[in-house]
C-alpha cells in the first residue's frame, strides 16, 4: 500500500498543482491526513512522555513539514517521473544514514544493492539534465529540491525510530 501511494504521489501532486498552488495542495493533503489519523489517536489511550514532545515535534517538522515543502517546491520545477526516481532513493539513503548515525550494520549483499540502486536512481533521475533531450531549461533546481525532500524524510525516519520504539 505504501509503495502504491508513494509511487502515485508525484503524478498526483503534479496534476494537483496544475489546478491549485502547491502549498494549498500540501495544506489540504496534510489536513486530510490529520483528520484521518485523529480518531485513532484519540481512542488509543497512549500517554506521551513530556520528554518525548521535542522529538515528536522534530519528527513532525521533518517528516511532514520540511519534506513536503521541498517536495512541492521541486515538483513544480521537474518531471513527475524524475521526482519519483529521486524519491525512490529514500531506502538507500536511509540505510547509509542508519549505518553512520545509528551504527546499524550493512551486510555485503545489501551494500552492493545500495550502490547499484543509488547509481540506477541517479542515472534515471539526473540523466535527462545532462543530455540533449532537455527541452529548453534544466530541471536541476527541481531535482535538488526533491533530493532535499529525500534527506528530510530520512531525518524523519532516523529520529522517529527511538520515538516509535516507545
PDB file of C-alpha atoms in Angstrom:
ATOM      1  CA  UNK A   1       0.000   0.000   0.000  1.00  0.00           C
ATOM      2  CA  UNK A   2       2.760   2.423   0.920  1.00  0.00           C
ATOM      3  CA  UNK A   3       4.574   1.732  -2.339  1.00  0.00           C
ATOM      4  CA  UNK A   4       1.378   2.368  -4.284  1.00  0.00           C
ATOM      5  CA  UNK A   5       0.821   5.718  -2.551  1.00  0.00           C
ATOM      6  CA  UNK A   6       4.454   6.798  -2.819  1.00  0.00           C
ATOM      7  CA  UNK A   7       4.617   5.747  -6.470  1.00  0.00           C
ATOM      8  CA  UNK A   8       1.443   7.616  -7.379  1.00  0.00           C
ATOM      9  CA  UNK A   9       2.309  10.620  -5.215  1.00  0.00           C
ATOM     10  CA  UNK A  10       4.453  12.570  -7.692  1.00  0.00           C
ATOM     11  CA  UNK A  11       1.949  12.101 -10.504  1.00  0.00           C
ATOM     12  CA  UNK A  12      -1.000  13.141  -8.326  1.00  0.00           C
ATOM     13  CA  UNK A  13       0.974  16.110  -6.975  1.00  0.00           C
ATOM     14  CA  UNK A  14       1.933  17.229 -10.488  1.00  0.00           C
ATOM     15  CA  UNK A  15      -1.713  17.049 -11.598  1.00  0.00           C
ATOM     16  CA  UNK A  16      -2.950  18.813  -8.458  1.00  0.00           C
ATOM     17  CA  UNK A  17      -0.547  21.737  -8.744  1.00  0.00           C
ATOM     18  CA  UNK A  18      -1.818  22.386 -12.242  1.00  0.00           C
ATOM     19  CA  UNK A  19      -5.168  23.177 -10.578  1.00  0.00           C
ATOM     20  CA  UNK A  20      -4.079  24.900  -7.357  1.00  0.00           C
ATOM     21  CA  UNK A  21      -0.982  26.449  -5.765  1.00  0.00           C
ATOM     22  CA  UNK A  22       1.462  23.851  -4.367  1.00  0.00           C
ATOM     23  CA  UNK A  23       1.257  24.994  -0.769  1.00  0.00           C
ATOM     24  CA  UNK A  24      -2.562  24.994  -0.775  1.00  0.00           C
ATOM     25  CA  UNK A  25      -2.436  21.403  -2.035  1.00  0.00           C
ATOM     26  CA  UNK A  26       0.082  20.493   0.688  1.00  0.00           C
ATOM     27  CA  UNK A  27      -2.065  22.135   3.370  1.00  0.00           C
ATOM     28  CA  UNK A  28      -5.163  20.247   2.200  1.00  0.00           C
ATOM     29  CA  UNK A  29      -3.280  16.945   1.983  1.00  0.00           C
ATOM     30  CA  UNK A  30      -1.869  17.276   5.484  1.00  0.00           C
ATOM     31  CA  UNK A  31      -5.216  18.433   6.890  1.00  0.00           C
ATOM     32  CA  UNK A  32      -6.999  15.381   5.451  1.00  0.00           C
ATOM     33  CA  UNK A  33      -4.243  13.103   6.750  1.00  0.00           C
ATOM     34  CA  UNK A  34      -4.523  14.665  10.218  1.00  0.00           C
ATOM     35  CA  UNK A  35      -8.308  14.210  10.240  1.00  0.00           C
ATOM     36  CA  UNK A  36      -7.957  10.578   9.117  1.00  0.00           C
ATOM     37  CA  UNK A  37      -5.468   9.767  11.884  1.00  0.00           C
ATOM     38  CA  UNK A  38      -7.110  11.794  14.682  1.00  0.00           C
ATOM     39  CA  UNK A  39      -9.756   9.196  15.667  1.00  0.00           C
ATOM     40  CA  UNK A  40      -7.064   6.524  16.127  1.00  0.00           C
ATOM     41  CA  UNK A  41      -5.012   8.864  18.284  1.00  0.00           C
ATOM     42  CA  UNK A  42      -7.982   9.890  20.436  1.00  0.00           C
ATOM     43  CA  UNK A  43      -9.145   6.348  21.182  1.00  0.00           C
ATOM     44  CA  UNK A  44      -5.654   4.896  21.542  1.00  0.00           C
ATOM     45  CA  UNK A  45      -5.170   5.888  25.155  1.00  0.00           C
ATOM     46  CA  UNK A  46      -1.442   6.299  24.590  1.00  0.00           C
ATOM     47  CA  UNK A  47       0.211   8.654  27.016  1.00  0.00           C
ATOM     48  CA  UNK A  48       3.053  10.726  25.655  1.00  0.00           C
ATOM     49  CA  UNK A  49       6.042  11.327  27.882  1.00  0.00           C
ATOM     50  CA  UNK A  50       6.744  15.051  28.130  1.00  0.00           C
ATOM     51  CA  UNK A  51      10.413  14.388  27.447  1.00  0.00           C
ATOM     52  CA  UNK A  52       9.442  12.969  24.046  1.00  0.00           C
ATOM     53  CA  UNK A  53       7.448  16.021  22.935  1.00  0.00           C
ATOM     54  CA  UNK A  54      10.546  17.707  21.482  1.00  0.00           C
ATOM     55  CA  UNK A  55      11.432  14.599  19.478  1.00  0.00           C
ATOM     56  CA  UNK A  56       7.840  14.283  18.260  1.00  0.00           C
ATOM     57  CA  UNK A  57       7.950  17.935  17.177  1.00  0.00           C
ATOM     58  CA  UNK A  58      11.204  17.330  15.260  1.00  0.00           C
ATOM     59  CA  UNK A  59       9.696  14.221  13.644  1.00  0.00           C
ATOM     60  CA  UNK A  60       6.624  16.196  12.554  1.00  0.00           C
ATOM     61  CA  UNK A  61       8.629  19.113  11.227  1.00  0.00           C
ATOM     62  CA  UNK A  62      10.979  16.942   9.161  1.00  0.00           C
ATOM     63  CA  UNK A  63       8.503  14.253   8.105  1.00  0.00           C
ATOM     64  CA  UNK A  64       5.584  16.364   7.022  1.00  0.00           C
ATOM     65  CA  UNK A  65       6.754  19.958   7.095  1.00  0.00           C
ATOM     66  CA  UNK A  66      10.172  20.380   5.563  1.00  0.00           C
ATOM     67  CA  UNK A  67       9.921  17.270   3.397  1.00  0.00           C
ATOM     68  CA  UNK A  68       6.591  18.426   1.925  1.00  0.00           C
ATOM     69  CA  UNK A  69       7.878  21.940   1.283  1.00  0.00           C
ATOM     70  CA  UNK A  70      10.948  20.621  -0.536  1.00  0.00           C
ATOM     71  CA  UNK A  71       8.871  18.092  -2.474  1.00  0.00           C
ATOM     72  CA  UNK A  72       6.179  20.522  -3.602  1.00  0.00           C
ATOM     73  CA  UNK A  73       8.750  23.194  -4.473  1.00  0.00           C
ATOM     74  CA  UNK A  74      10.654  20.613  -6.510  1.00  0.00           C
ATOM     75  CA  UNK A  75       7.704  19.011  -8.289  1.00  0.00           C
ATOM     76  CA  UNK A  76       6.820  22.402  -9.772  1.00  0.00           C
ATOM     77  CA  UNK A  77      10.264  22.534 -11.382  1.00  0.00           C
ATOM     78  CA  UNK A  78      10.818  18.944 -12.536  1.00  0.00           C
ATOM     79  CA  UNK A  79       9.101  15.954 -14.069  1.00  0.00           C
ATOM     80  CA  UNK A  80       6.917  13.592 -12.003  1.00  0.00           C
ATOM     81  CA  UNK A  81       8.875  10.570 -13.237  1.00  0.00           C
ATOM     82  CA  UNK A  82      12.180  12.180 -12.287  1.00  0.00           C
ATOM     83  CA  UNK A  83      10.929  13.110  -8.824  1.00  0.00           C
ATOM     84  CA  UNK A  84       9.681   9.535  -8.314  1.00  0.00           C
ATOM     85  CA  UNK A  85      13.103   8.161  -9.274  1.00  0.00           C
ATOM     86  CA  UNK A  86      14.860  10.539  -6.899  1.00  0.00           C
ATOM     87  CA  UNK A  87      12.440   9.842  -4.047  1.00  0.00           C
ATOM     88  CA  UNK A  88      12.939   6.107  -4.632  1.00  0.00           C
ATOM     89  CA  UNK A  89      16.405   6.578  -3.127  1.00  0.00           C
ATOM     90  CA  UNK A  90      14.904   7.047   0.365  1.00  0.00           C
ATOM     91  CA  UNK A  91      15.559   3.418   1.451  1.00  0.00           C
ATOM     92  CA  UNK A  92      19.094   3.626   0.095  1.00  0.00           C
ATOM     93  CA  UNK A  93      19.913   6.946   1.744  1.00  0.00           C
ATOM     94  CA  UNK A  94      18.223   5.733   4.931  1.00  0.00           C
ATOM     95  CA  UNK A  95      20.395   2.599   5.060  1.00  0.00           C
ATOM     96  CA  UNK A  96      23.529   4.729   4.663  1.00  0.00           C
ATOM     97  CA  UNK A  97      22.372   7.250   7.297  1.00  0.00           C
ATOM     98  CA  UNK A  98      21.424   4.455   9.708  1.00  0.00           C
ATOM     99  CA  UNK A  99      24.884   2.969   9.268  1.00  0.00           C
ATOM    100  CA  UNK A 100      26.632   6.217  10.185  1.00  0.00           C
ATOM    101  CA  UNK A 101      24.190   7.653  12.725  1.00  0.00           C
ATOM    102  CA  UNK A 102      22.598   4.619  14.384  1.00  0.00           C
ATOM    103  CA  UNK A 103      25.569   2.290  13.802  1.00  0.00           C
ATOM    104  CA  UNK A 104      23.343  -0.274  12.051  1.00  0.00           C
ATOM    105  CA  UNK A 105      25.176  -2.976  10.137  1.00  0.00           C
ATOM    106  CA  UNK A 106      25.102  -3.246   6.353  1.00  0.00           C
ATOM    107  CA  UNK A 107      25.792  -6.770   5.140  1.00  0.00           C
ATOM    108  CA  UNK A 108      27.748  -7.171   1.908  1.00  0.00           C
ATOM    109  CA  UNK A 109      24.777  -8.087  -0.311  1.00  0.00           C
ATOM    110  CA  UNK A 110      22.756  -5.153   0.998  1.00  0.00           C
ATOM    111  CA  UNK A 111      25.728  -2.848   0.436  1.00  0.00           C
ATOM    112  CA  UNK A 112      26.027  -3.969  -3.183  1.00  0.00           C
ATOM    113  CA  UNK A 113      22.272  -3.456  -3.611  1.00  0.00           C
ATOM    114  CA  UNK A 114      22.537   0.036  -2.148  1.00  0.00           C
ATOM    115  CA  UNK A 115      25.299   1.026  -4.562  1.00  0.00           C
ATOM    116  CA  UNK A 116      23.509  -0.436  -7.613  1.00  0.00           C
ATOM    117  CA  UNK A 117      20.171   1.115  -6.592  1.00  0.00           C
ATOM    118  CA  UNK A 118      21.714   4.518  -5.937  1.00  0.00           C
ATOM    119  CA  UNK A 119      23.554   4.551  -9.264  1.00  0.00           C
ATOM    120  CA  UNK A 120      20.429   3.425 -11.135  1.00  0.00           C
ATOM    121  CA  UNK A 121      18.206   6.022  -9.484  1.00  0.00           C
ATOM    122  CA  UNK A 122      20.713   8.791 -10.176  1.00  0.00           C
ATOM    123  CA  UNK A 123      21.026   7.790 -13.834  1.00  0.00           C
ATOM    124  CA  UNK A 124      17.241   7.728 -14.298  1.00  0.00           C
ATOM    125  CA  UNK A 125      16.686  10.930 -12.327  1.00  0.00           C
ATOM    126  CA  UNK A 126      19.554  13.113 -13.429  1.00  0.00           C
ATOM    127  CA  UNK A 127      20.369  11.694 -16.871  1.00  0.00           C
ATOM    128  CA  UNK A 128      17.991  13.959 -18.827  1.00  0.00           C
ATOM    129  CA  UNK A 129      19.642  17.042 -17.314  1.00  0.00           C
ATOM    130  CA  UNK A 130      22.922  16.141 -18.992  1.00  0.00           C
ATOM    131  CA  UNK A 131      21.641  15.040 -22.383  1.00  0.00           C
ATOM    132  CA  UNK A 132      20.439  16.985 -25.394  1.00  0.00           C
ATOM    133  CA  UNK A 133      16.871  15.866 -24.723  1.00  0.00           C
ATOM    134  CA  UNK A 134      16.162  18.537 -22.129  1.00  0.00           C
ATOM    135  CA  UNK A 135      13.743  20.958 -23.735  1.00  0.00           C
ATOM    136  CA  UNK A 136      14.776  24.498 -23.065  1.00  0.00           C
ATOM    137  CA  UNK A 137      15.542  24.726 -19.380  1.00  0.00           C
ATOM    138  CA  UNK A 138      17.250  22.455 -16.920  1.00  0.00           C
ATOM    139  CA  UNK A 139      15.403  20.828 -14.053  1.00  0.00           C
ATOM    140  CA  UNK A 140      18.426  20.690 -11.759  1.00  0.00           C
ATOM    141  CA  UNK A 141      16.879  23.036  -9.155  1.00  0.00           C
ATOM    142  CA  UNK A 142      13.709  20.939  -9.013  1.00  0.00           C
ATOM    143  CA  UNK A 143      15.747  17.749  -8.766  1.00  0.00           C
ATOM    144  CA  UNK A 144      17.834  19.197  -5.923  1.00  0.00           C
ATOM    145  CA  UNK A 145      14.679  20.257  -4.067  1.00  0.00           C
ATOM    146  CA  UNK A 146      13.317  16.707  -4.386  1.00  0.00           C
ATOM    147  CA  UNK A 147      16.660  15.457  -3.069  1.00  0.00           C
ATOM    148  CA  UNK A 148      16.228  17.855  -0.132  1.00  0.00           C
ATOM    149  CA  UNK A 149      12.888  16.161   0.474  1.00  0.00           C
ATOM    150  CA  UNK A 150      14.661  12.783   0.487  1.00  0.00           C
ATOM    151  CA  UNK A 151      17.164  13.927   3.119  1.00  0.00           C
ATOM    152  CA  UNK A 152      14.414  15.497   5.213  1.00  0.00           C
ATOM    153  CA  UNK A 153      12.374  12.282   5.049  1.00  0.00           C
ATOM    154  CA  UNK A 154      15.444  10.239   6.064  1.00  0.00           C
ATOM    155  CA  UNK A 155      15.988  12.593   9.031  1.00  0.00           C
ATOM    156  CA  UNK A 156      12.365  11.909   9.967  1.00  0.00           C
ATOM    157  CA  UNK A 157      12.929   8.136   9.800  1.00  0.00           C
ATOM    158  CA  UNK A 158      16.132   8.257  11.865  1.00  0.00           C
ATOM    159  CA  UNK A 159      14.710  10.495  14.602  1.00  0.00           C
ATOM    160  CA  UNK A 160      11.387   8.659  14.714  1.00  0.00           C
ATOM    161  CA  UNK A 161      12.971   5.222  15.327  1.00  0.00           C
ATOM    162  CA  UNK A 162      13.559   5.987  19.004  1.00  0.00           C
ATOM    163  CA  UNK A 163      10.116   7.539  19.467  1.00  0.00           C
ATOM    164  CA  UNK A 164       8.384   4.624  17.706  1.00  0.00           C
ATOM    165  CA  UNK A 165      10.096   2.086  19.964  1.00  0.00           C
ATOM    166  CA  UNK A 166       8.319   3.645  22.945  1.00  0.00           C
TER     167      UNK A 166
END
